[in-house]
mmCIF file of C-alpha atoms and ligand atoms in Angstrom:
data_model
loop_
_atom_site.group_PDB
_atom_site.id
_atom_site.type_symbol
_atom_site.label_atom_id
_atom_site.label_comp_id
_atom_site.label_asym_id
_atom_site.label_seq_id
_atom_site.Cartn_x
_atom_site.Cartn_y
_atom_site.Cartn_z
ATOM 1 C CA MET A 1 94.613 61.407 78.990
ATOM 2 C CA THR A 2 96.495 63.664 81.306
ATOM 3 C CA LEU A 3 93.560 65.929 81.426
ATOM 4 C CA SER A 4 91.199 63.070 82.201
ATOM 5 C CA THR A 5 93.513 61.691 84.940
ATOM 6 C CA ASP A 6 93.647 65.150 86.403
ATOM 7 C CA ARG A 7 89.908 65.318 86.323
ATOM 8 C CA ARG A 8 89.638 61.946 88.009
ATOM 9 C CA SER A 9 92.125 63.009 90.671
ATOM 10 C CA LEU A 10 90.205 66.192 91.169
ATOM 11 C CA PHE A 11 87.027 64.175 91.519
ATOM 12 C CA LYS A 12 88.741 61.872 94.049
ATOM 13 C CA LEU A 13 90.104 64.863 95.888
ATOM 14 C CA SER A 14 86.709 66.505 96.053
ATOM 15 C CA LEU A 15 85.158 63.244 97.321
ATOM 16 C CA ALA A 16 87.825 62.975 99.979
ATOM 17 C CA GLY A 17 87.227 66.599 100.837
ATOM 18 C CA ALA A 18 83.503 66.031 101.090
ATOM 19 C CA ALA A 19 84.042 62.953 103.231
ATOM 20 C CA SER A 20 86.330 64.765 105.612
ATOM 21 C CA LEU A 21 83.785 67.560 105.876
ATOM 22 C CA ALA A 22 80.922 65.139 106.333
ATOM 23 C CA MET A 23 82.653 63.005 108.959
ATOM 24 C CA PRO A 24 82.260 65.299 111.963
ATOM 25 C CA GLN A 25 78.540 65.659 111.157
ATOM 26 C CA ILE A 26 78.098 61.894 111.042
ATOM 27 C CA MET A 27 79.870 61.578 114.384
ATOM 28 C CA VAL A 28 77.741 64.319 115.906
ATOM 29 C CA ARG A 29 74.598 62.575 114.698
ATOM 30 C CA ALA A 30 75.764 59.239 116.113
ATOM 31 C CA ALA A 31 76.321 60.862 119.494
ATOM 32 C CA HIS A 32 72.851 62.465 119.473
ATOM 33 C CA ALA A 33 71.127 59.194 118.647
ATOM 34 C CA ASP A 34 71.920 58.002 122.186
ATOM 35 C CA VAL A 35 69.687 60.727 123.617
ATOM 36 C CA ALA A 36 66.011 59.866 123.914
ATOM 37 C CA GLN A 37 63.474 62.303 122.485
ATOM 38 C CA ALA A 38 62.811 64.735 125.297
ATOM 39 C CA GLY A 39 59.026 64.654 124.976
ATOM 40 C CA THR A 40 58.642 67.379 127.560
ATOM 41 C CA GLU A 41 55.873 69.901 126.903
ATOM 42 C CA ALA A 42 56.316 73.623 126.381
ATOM 43 C CA PRO A 43 55.286 75.730 129.386
ATOM 44 C CA ALA A 44 52.040 76.558 127.495
ATOM 45 C CA PHE A 45 51.318 80.056 128.635
ATOM 46 C CA HIS A 46 51.258 82.997 126.257
ATOM 47 C CA ARG A 47 51.623 86.571 127.455
ATOM 48 C CA PHE A 48 51.121 89.974 125.836
ATOM 49 C CA LYS A 49 50.294 93.559 126.758
ATOM 50 C CA LEU A 50 46.972 95.196 125.971
ATOM 51 C CA GLY A 51 47.367 98.870 126.825
ATOM 52 C CA THR A 52 48.465 98.794 130.465
ATOM 53 C CA PHE A 53 46.913 95.354 131.082
ATOM 54 C CA GLU A 54 48.971 92.169 131.001
ATOM 55 C CA VAL A 55 47.081 89.292 129.382
ATOM 56 C CA THR A 56 48.112 85.629 129.725
ATOM 57 C CA THR A 57 46.402 82.719 128.012
ATOM 58 C CA ILE A 58 47.020 79.380 129.721
ATOM 59 C CA SER A 59 46.520 75.995 128.092
ATOM 60 C CA ASP A 60 44.609 73.659 130.387
ATOM 61 C CA GLY A 61 45.360 70.864 127.899
ATOM 62 C CA ILE A 62 44.225 69.584 124.525
ATOM 63 C CA ARG A 63 41.802 66.702 123.998
ATOM 64 C CA VAL A 64 41.954 64.755 120.745
ATOM 65 C CA GLY A 65 38.907 62.788 119.668
ATOM 66 C CA ASP A 66 36.656 61.679 116.832
ATOM 67 C CA GLY A 67 35.004 64.338 114.727
ATOM 68 C CA PRO A 68 34.375 67.134 114.135
ATOM 69 C CA TYR A 69 31.171 65.585 112.659
ATOM 70 C CA PRO A 70 28.637 65.101 114.239
ATOM 71 C CA THR A 71 29.724 67.213 117.226
ATOM 72 C CA PHE A 72 29.834 70.026 114.664
ATOM 73 C CA GLY A 73 27.415 70.134 111.731
ATOM 74 C CA ALA A 74 24.857 67.542 112.907
ATOM 75 C CA ASN A 75 22.265 69.437 110.821
ATOM 76 C CA GLN A 76 24.431 68.941 107.679
ATOM 77 C CA GLN A 77 25.393 66.000 105.466
ATOM 78 C CA PRO A 78 28.629 64.431 106.809
ATOM 79 C CA GLU A 79 30.237 65.082 103.390
ATOM 80 C CA ALA A 80 29.742 68.840 103.796
ATOM 81 C CA VAL A 81 31.761 68.738 107.024
ATOM 82 C CA SER A 82 34.463 66.506 105.439
ATOM 83 C CA GLU A 83 34.771 68.875 102.485
ATOM 84 C CA LEU A 84 35.137 71.945 104.669
ATOM 85 C CA MET A 85 37.800 70.216 106.764
ATOM 86 C CA ALA A 86 39.725 69.117 103.646
ATOM 87 C CA ALA A 87 39.572 72.646 102.230
ATOM 88 C CA ASN A 88 41.208 73.829 105.469
ATOM 89 C CA PHE A 89 43.931 71.133 105.558
ATOM 90 C CA LEU A 90 42.218 69.268 108.415
ATOM 91 C CA PRO A 91 41.288 65.568 108.627
ATOM 92 C CA ALA A 92 37.588 64.664 108.607
ATOM 93 C CA ASP A 93 37.714 61.990 111.308
ATOM 94 C CA ARG A 94 39.799 63.452 114.161
ATOM 95 C CA PHE A 95 39.906 66.838 115.809
ATOM 96 C CA ALA A 96 41.665 68.558 118.674
ATOM 97 C CA ASN A 97 39.818 70.598 121.252
ATOM 98 C CA GLY A 98 41.895 72.858 123.485
ATOM 99 C CA PHE A 99 40.889 74.602 126.721
ATOM 100 C CA THR A 100 42.221 78.084 127.402
ATOM 101 C CA PRO A 101 41.572 80.044 130.593
ATOM 102 C CA THR A 102 42.760 83.682 130.464
ATOM 103 C CA LEU A 103 44.472 85.700 133.168
ATOM 104 C CA ILE A 104 44.416 89.514 133.109
ATOM 105 C CA HIS A 105 46.534 91.658 135.416
ATOM 106 C CA THR A 106 44.956 95.097 135.359
ATOM 107 C CA GLY A 107 47.667 96.708 137.487
ATOM 108 C CA LYS A 108 45.408 96.415 140.545
ATOM 109 C CA ASP A 109 43.737 93.058 140.166
ATOM 110 C CA LEU A 110 44.654 89.618 138.871
ATOM 111 C CA VAL A 111 41.532 88.336 137.137
ATOM 112 C CA LEU A 112 41.132 84.721 135.993
ATOM 113 C CA PHE A 113 38.489 83.955 133.368
ATOM 114 C CA ASP A 114 37.401 80.304 133.760
ATOM 115 C CA THR A 115 39.313 77.592 135.563
ATOM 116 C CA GLY A 116 39.787 74.630 133.203
ATOM 117 C CA LEU A 117 38.719 71.045 133.830
ATOM 118 C CA GLY A 118 40.376 70.745 137.221
ATOM 119 C CA GLU A 119 41.809 67.860 139.207
ATOM 120 C CA GLY A 120 39.345 65.252 137.921
ATOM 121 C CA ALA A 121 40.812 65.501 134.409
ATOM 122 C CA ARG A 122 44.495 65.252 135.317
ATOM 123 C CA GLY A 123 44.670 61.488 134.717
ATOM 124 C CA GLY A 124 43.782 62.238 131.091
ATOM 125 C CA GLY A 125 46.496 64.867 130.677
ATOM 126 C CA LEU A 126 44.139 67.826 131.135
ATOM 127 C CA GLY A 127 43.417 70.142 134.062
ATOM 128 C CA LYS A 128 46.869 71.729 133.786
ATOM 129 C CA MET A 129 45.790 75.316 134.344
ATOM 130 C CA ARG A 130 46.826 75.447 138.005
ATOM 131 C CA GLU A 131 50.347 74.138 137.371
ATOM 132 C CA ARG A 132 50.801 76.384 134.342
ATOM 133 C CA LEU A 133 49.494 79.462 136.125
ATOM 134 C CA GLN A 134 52.350 78.905 138.565
ATOM 135 C CA ALA A 135 54.824 78.317 135.714
ATOM 136 C CA SER A 136 53.691 81.685 134.326
ATOM 137 C CA GLY A 137 54.850 83.450 137.490
ATOM 138 C CA TYR A 138 51.741 83.680 139.695
ATOM 139 C CA SER A 139 50.440 81.714 142.641
ATOM 140 C CA PRO A 140 46.759 80.717 143.016
ATOM 141 C CA ASP A 141 46.799 83.006 146.088
ATOM 142 C CA ASP A 142 47.546 85.983 143.811
ATOM 143 C CA VAL A 143 44.219 85.717 141.953
ATOM 144 C CA THR A 144 41.816 88.381 143.266
ATOM 145 C CA VAL A 145 38.833 87.819 140.955
ATOM 146 C CA VAL A 146 37.575 84.629 139.262
ATOM 147 C CA VAL A 147 35.111 85.255 136.430
ATOM 148 C CA ILE A 148 33.033 82.334 135.141
ATOM 149 C CA THR A 149 31.676 82.658 131.582
ATOM 150 C CA HIS A 150 29.298 79.704 131.985
ATOM 151 C CA PHE A 151 28.912 76.603 134.124
ATOM 152 C CA HIS A 152 30.168 73.809 131.821
ATOM 153 C CA PRO A 153 32.693 71.412 133.438
ATOM 154 C CA ASP A 154 35.650 72.605 131.326
ATOM 155 C CA HIS A 155 35.124 76.120 132.761
ATOM 156 C CA VAL A 156 34.223 75.495 136.414
ATOM 157 C CA GLY A 157 36.128 72.228 137.041
ATOM 158 C CA GLY A 158 39.147 74.038 138.474
ATOM 159 C CA LEU A 159 37.193 76.130 141.000
ATOM 160 C CA THR A 160 38.040 73.737 143.816
ATOM 161 C CA GLU A 161 41.010 71.544 144.640
ATOM 162 C CA ALA A 162 40.621 68.648 147.131
ATOM 163 C CA GLY A 163 37.304 70.115 148.243
ATOM 164 C CA LYS A 164 38.736 73.578 148.969
ATOM 165 C CA PRO A 165 38.594 76.777 146.895
ATOM 166 C CA SER A 166 41.491 76.765 144.386
ATOM 167 C CA PHE A 167 41.845 80.553 144.648
ATOM 168 C CA PRO A 168 41.310 81.240 148.344
ATOM 169 C CA LYS A 169 41.748 85.024 148.170
ATOM 170 C CA ALA A 170 39.509 85.579 145.142
ATOM 171 C CA ARG A 171 35.990 86.906 144.856
ATOM 172 C CA TYR A 172 33.718 85.448 142.178
ATOM 173 C CA VAL A 173 31.820 87.016 139.307
ATOM 174 C CA MET A 174 29.300 85.060 137.234
ATOM 175 C CA GLY A 175 26.222 85.677 135.100
ATOM 176 C CA LYS A 176 22.938 85.950 136.975
ATOM 177 C CA VAL A 177 20.928 84.220 134.221
ATOM 178 C CA GLU A 178 23.443 81.352 134.134
ATOM 179 C CA HIS A 179 23.476 81.008 137.903
ATOM 180 C CA ASP A 180 19.699 81.048 138.229
ATOM 181 C CA PHE A 181 19.254 78.497 135.441
ATOM 182 C CA TRP A 182 21.668 75.850 136.746
ATOM 183 C CA THR A 183 20.772 76.234 140.416
ATOM 184 C CA ALA A 184 17.025 75.750 139.840
ATOM 185 C CA PRO A 185 16.076 72.393 141.479
ATOM 186 C CA GLU A 186 14.261 71.110 138.369
ATOM 187 C CA ARG A 187 17.568 71.048 136.396
ATOM 188 C CA LEU A 188 18.800 68.157 138.552
ATOM 189 C CA SER A 189 16.964 65.665 136.336
ATOM 190 C CA GLY A 190 16.819 65.110 132.578
ATOM 191 C CA PRO A 191 19.370 66.401 130.065
ATOM 192 C CA THR A 192 20.533 69.208 132.386
ATOM 193 C CA ALA A 193 21.285 66.835 135.290
ATOM 194 C CA GLN A 194 25.036 66.491 134.770
ATOM 195 C CA VAL A 195 25.844 70.208 134.746
ATOM 196 C CA ALA A 196 23.276 70.971 137.466
ATOM 197 C CA THR A 197 24.827 68.317 139.727
ATOM 198 C CA LEU A 198 28.294 69.732 139.118
ATOM 199 C CA THR A 199 26.919 73.202 139.848
ATOM 200 C CA LYS A 200 25.536 71.993 143.146
ATOM 201 C CA THR A 201 28.827 70.503 144.329
ATOM 202 C CA LYS A 202 31.415 72.755 142.697
ATOM 203 C CA VAL A 203 29.878 76.167 142.028
ATOM 204 C CA ALA A 204 27.014 76.750 144.450
ATOM 205 C CA PRO A 205 29.150 76.731 147.648
ATOM 206 C CA LEU A 206 31.269 79.565 146.183
ATOM 207 C CA ALA A 207 28.413 81.299 144.368
ATOM 208 C CA LYS A 208 26.710 82.359 147.578
ATOM 209 C CA ASP A 209 29.224 85.186 147.891
ATOM 210 C CA ALA A 210 29.524 85.825 144.145
ATOM 211 C CA THR A 211 28.668 89.017 142.282
ATOM 212 C CA LEU A 212 25.952 88.056 139.780
ATOM 213 C CA ILE A 213 26.064 90.270 136.709
ATOM 214 C CA GLY A 214 24.148 90.865 133.488
ATOM 215 C CA ASP A 215 24.640 92.320 130.017
ATOM 216 C CA GLY A 216 26.603 95.595 130.011
ATOM 217 C CA GLU A 217 27.720 95.388 133.631
ATOM 218 C CA GLU A 218 31.298 96.041 134.633
ATOM 219 C CA VAL A 219 33.480 93.436 136.370
ATOM 220 C CA LEU A 220 36.206 96.042 136.916
ATOM 221 C CA PRO A 221 37.054 99.273 135.098
ATOM 222 C CA GLY A 222 37.880 98.190 131.522
ATOM 223 C CA ILE A 223 36.199 94.774 131.733
ATOM 224 C CA THR A 224 32.534 94.645 130.732
ATOM 225 C CA ALA A 225 30.181 91.657 130.470
ATOM 226 C CA MET A 226 28.161 91.076 127.316
ATOM 227 C CA ALA A 227 25.345 88.544 126.951
ATOM 228 C CA ALA A 228 25.985 85.892 124.292
ATOM 229 C CA HIS A 229 23.367 83.347 125.270
ATOM 230 C CA GLY A 230 22.626 80.056 123.526
ATOM 231 C CA HIS A 231 25.671 77.894 124.199
ATOM 232 C CA THR A 232 24.179 77.889 127.685
ATOM 233 C CA PRO A 233 21.161 79.976 128.743
ATOM 234 C CA GLY A 234 23.329 82.588 130.485
ATOM 235 C CA HIS A 235 26.644 82.317 128.565
ATOM 236 C CA MET A 236 28.617 85.586 128.951
ATOM 237 C CA ILE A 237 31.517 87.086 127.027
ATOM 238 C CA PHE A 238 33.750 89.985 128.087
ATOM 239 C CA HIS A 239 34.904 93.170 126.406
ATOM 240 C CA VAL A 240 38.327 94.296 127.635
ATOM 241 C CA GLU A 241 39.742 97.766 127.033
ATOM 242 C CA SER A 242 42.917 99.401 128.306
ATOM 243 C CA ALA A 243 44.506 102.641 127.089
ATOM 244 C CA GLY A 244 42.421 102.504 123.916
ATOM 245 C CA LYS A 245 43.322 98.884 123.075
ATOM 246 C CA ARG A 246 40.455 96.412 122.826
ATOM 247 C CA LEU A 247 40.063 92.663 123.120
ATOM 248 C CA VAL A 248 37.025 90.395 123.372
ATOM 249 C CA LEU A 249 36.973 87.161 125.368
ATOM 250 C CA THR A 250 34.406 85.184 123.380
ATOM 251 C CA ALA A 251 34.459 82.095 125.651
ATOM 252 C CA ASP A 252 32.386 79.356 123.907
ATOM 253 C CA THR A 253 30.567 81.524 121.367
ATOM 254 C CA ALA A 254 32.519 79.561 118.693
ATOM 255 C CA ASN A 255 33.961 76.163 119.573
ATOM 256 C CA HIS A 256 35.836 75.165 116.391
ATOM 257 C CA TYR A 257 37.957 77.646 114.470
ATOM 258 C CA VAL A 258 36.800 76.302 111.098
ATOM 259 C CA ALA A 259 33.402 74.653 111.599
ATOM 260 C CA SER A 260 31.938 77.283 113.938
ATOM 261 C CA LEU A 261 33.465 80.367 112.323
ATOM 262 C CA GLN A 262 33.233 79.513 108.623
ATOM 263 C CA ARG A 263 29.768 77.978 109.081
ATOM 264 C CA PRO A 264 28.243 79.778 112.099
ATOM 265 C CA ASP A 265 24.797 78.260 111.392
ATOM 266 C CA TRP A 266 26.009 74.685 111.745
ATOM 267 C CA HIS A 267 24.684 73.058 114.889
ATOM 268 C CA VAL A 268 27.110 72.349 117.720
ATOM 269 C CA ALA A 269 26.374 69.470 120.100
ATOM 270 C CA PHE A 270 27.623 71.531 123.083
ATOM 271 C CA ASP A 271 25.111 74.361 122.435
ATOM 272 C CA LEU A 272 22.021 73.921 124.600
ATOM 273 C CA ASP A 273 19.909 76.197 122.356
ATOM 274 C CA LYS A 274 21.365 75.659 118.880
ATOM 275 C CA GLU A 275 19.502 78.440 117.083
ATOM 276 C CA GLN A 276 20.138 81.053 119.771
ATOM 277 C CA ALA A 277 23.821 80.061 119.862
ATOM 278 C CA ALA A 278 24.063 80.513 116.075
ATOM 279 C CA GLN A 279 22.461 83.963 116.382
ATOM 280 C CA SER A 280 24.959 84.902 119.099
ATOM 281 C CA ARG A 281 27.858 83.717 116.885
ATOM 282 C CA GLY A 282 26.642 85.954 114.073
ATOM 283 C CA LYS A 283 26.181 88.954 116.326
ATOM 284 C CA VAL A 284 29.478 88.644 118.217
ATOM 285 C CA PHE A 285 31.715 87.856 115.235
ATOM 286 C CA ASP A 286 30.057 90.486 113.025
ATOM 287 C CA MET A 287 31.122 93.017 115.662
ATOM 288 C CA ILE A 288 34.643 91.585 116.013
ATOM 289 C CA ALA A 289 35.100 91.534 112.216
ATOM 290 C CA ALA A 290 33.674 95.049 111.713
ATOM 291 C CA ASP A 291 35.761 96.574 114.533
ATOM 292 C CA ARG A 292 38.856 94.525 113.531
ATOM 293 C CA VAL A 293 39.552 93.794 117.205
ATOM 294 C CA PRO A 294 41.415 90.726 118.484
ATOM 295 C CA PHE A 295 39.633 88.023 120.449
ATOM 296 C CA ILE A 296 40.521 85.100 122.690
ATOM 297 C CA GLY A 297 38.315 82.045 122.127
ATOM 298 C CA TYR A 298 38.409 79.405 124.873
ATOM 299 C CA HIS A 299 38.481 76.576 122.297
ATOM 300 C CA MET A 300 40.474 78.268 119.519
ATOM 301 C CA PRO A 301 43.847 76.630 118.665
ATOM 302 C CA TYR A 302 46.353 77.573 121.356
ATOM 303 C CA PRO A 303 47.408 80.340 122.125
ATOM 304 C CA SER A 304 43.754 81.008 121.222
ATOM 305 C CA LEU A 305 44.271 84.622 120.167
ATOM 306 C CA GLY A 306 43.284 85.907 116.737
ATOM 307 C CA TYR A 307 41.056 87.963 114.476
ATOM 308 C CA VAL A 308 38.216 87.207 112.077
ATOM 309 C CA GLU A 309 37.621 88.402 108.552
ATOM 310 C CA LYS A 310 34.022 88.363 107.315
ATOM 311 C CA MET A 311 33.529 86.166 104.227
ATOM 312 C CA ASP A 312 30.504 85.661 101.937
ATOM 313 C CA VAL A 313 29.446 82.970 104.402
ATOM 314 C CA GLY A 314 30.846 83.099 107.927
ATOM 315 C CA TYR A 315 34.305 84.241 108.983
ATOM 316 C CA ARG A 316 37.918 83.276 108.407
ATOM 317 C CA TYR A 317 40.026 82.843 111.541
ATOM 318 C CA VAL A 318 43.345 84.703 111.404
ATOM 319 C CA PRO A 319 45.671 83.657 114.251
ATOM 320 C CA ALA A 320 47.575 86.538 115.842
ATOM 321 C CA SER A 321 51.280 86.741 115.020
ATOM 322 C CA TYR A 322 53.447 89.682 116.130
ATOM 323 C CA GLN A 323 50.740 92.342 116.498
ATOM 324 C CA PHE A 324 51.259 92.517 120.260
ATOM 325 C CA ASP A 325 55.069 92.522 120.178
ATOM 326 C CA LEU A 326 55.471 95.884 118.452
HETATM 327 ZN ZN1 ZN B 1 33.939 75.073 126.813
#
């Protein structure tokens, strides 16, 4: 009896103790509940060193929509796409597509690769590259070279702002094949009309002074263009090397980190020549996997920097972690 009373008292004591310990936490929680969820976005730039170069990826925004089927895998049964998504912990009916321009400071030049969707997309929460470039510590006036990988709206949309060049001190570099394709007058009708019209208004006025390059040509020492045609007829990617460190900017060679990399032969609605684009995917990612070099993919999940491992079919995307912090 005594023992049991003691036990009960002990139990009561411990409850009281727990309550007194818990009380300040409850009060703290009550105070915090008066604060609205902040909802503010992270600055959304990611910076690392590559040799002596400083590389910054900037999120222009993320668009969520239906898919990935049939945007990805239109030449497959829908179930095959659903199964691959499920195996990778992704839903089958919604997907997120991010847009990631890259800024490279070489020590001499500040080079911007692609410009995001631009002012026309701001109402939809996109086109944030300009604001985030400034948040990352640079002004649009600091950019000395603008490189365009291809002429799709999510890459050239930010070239101008209120009818004026967004980067007034920059010179322009773009692929000659791409330029000649989209500026040909016959592209202004039919399925090429939308991009050709945008080219006429947005790109052509700046392109008259641009350096038009081809496969293997240098943009600057350490930055070399490589042809990866198919997504568009003149789609270009860039090999970057500084002090022995390498990186590939693959632009739109692969547009979904699971569908396009694990199944490189699956058709992608955005690819103008679907077979040639699939061949380019195989060629580019075979090289990246064999050389074990990092890459930045314009539509990879932000911060859009990773590696690929070659599998029996396709490649597995491995997002970068602390490799560049060591
Ligand atoms: Zn794109």
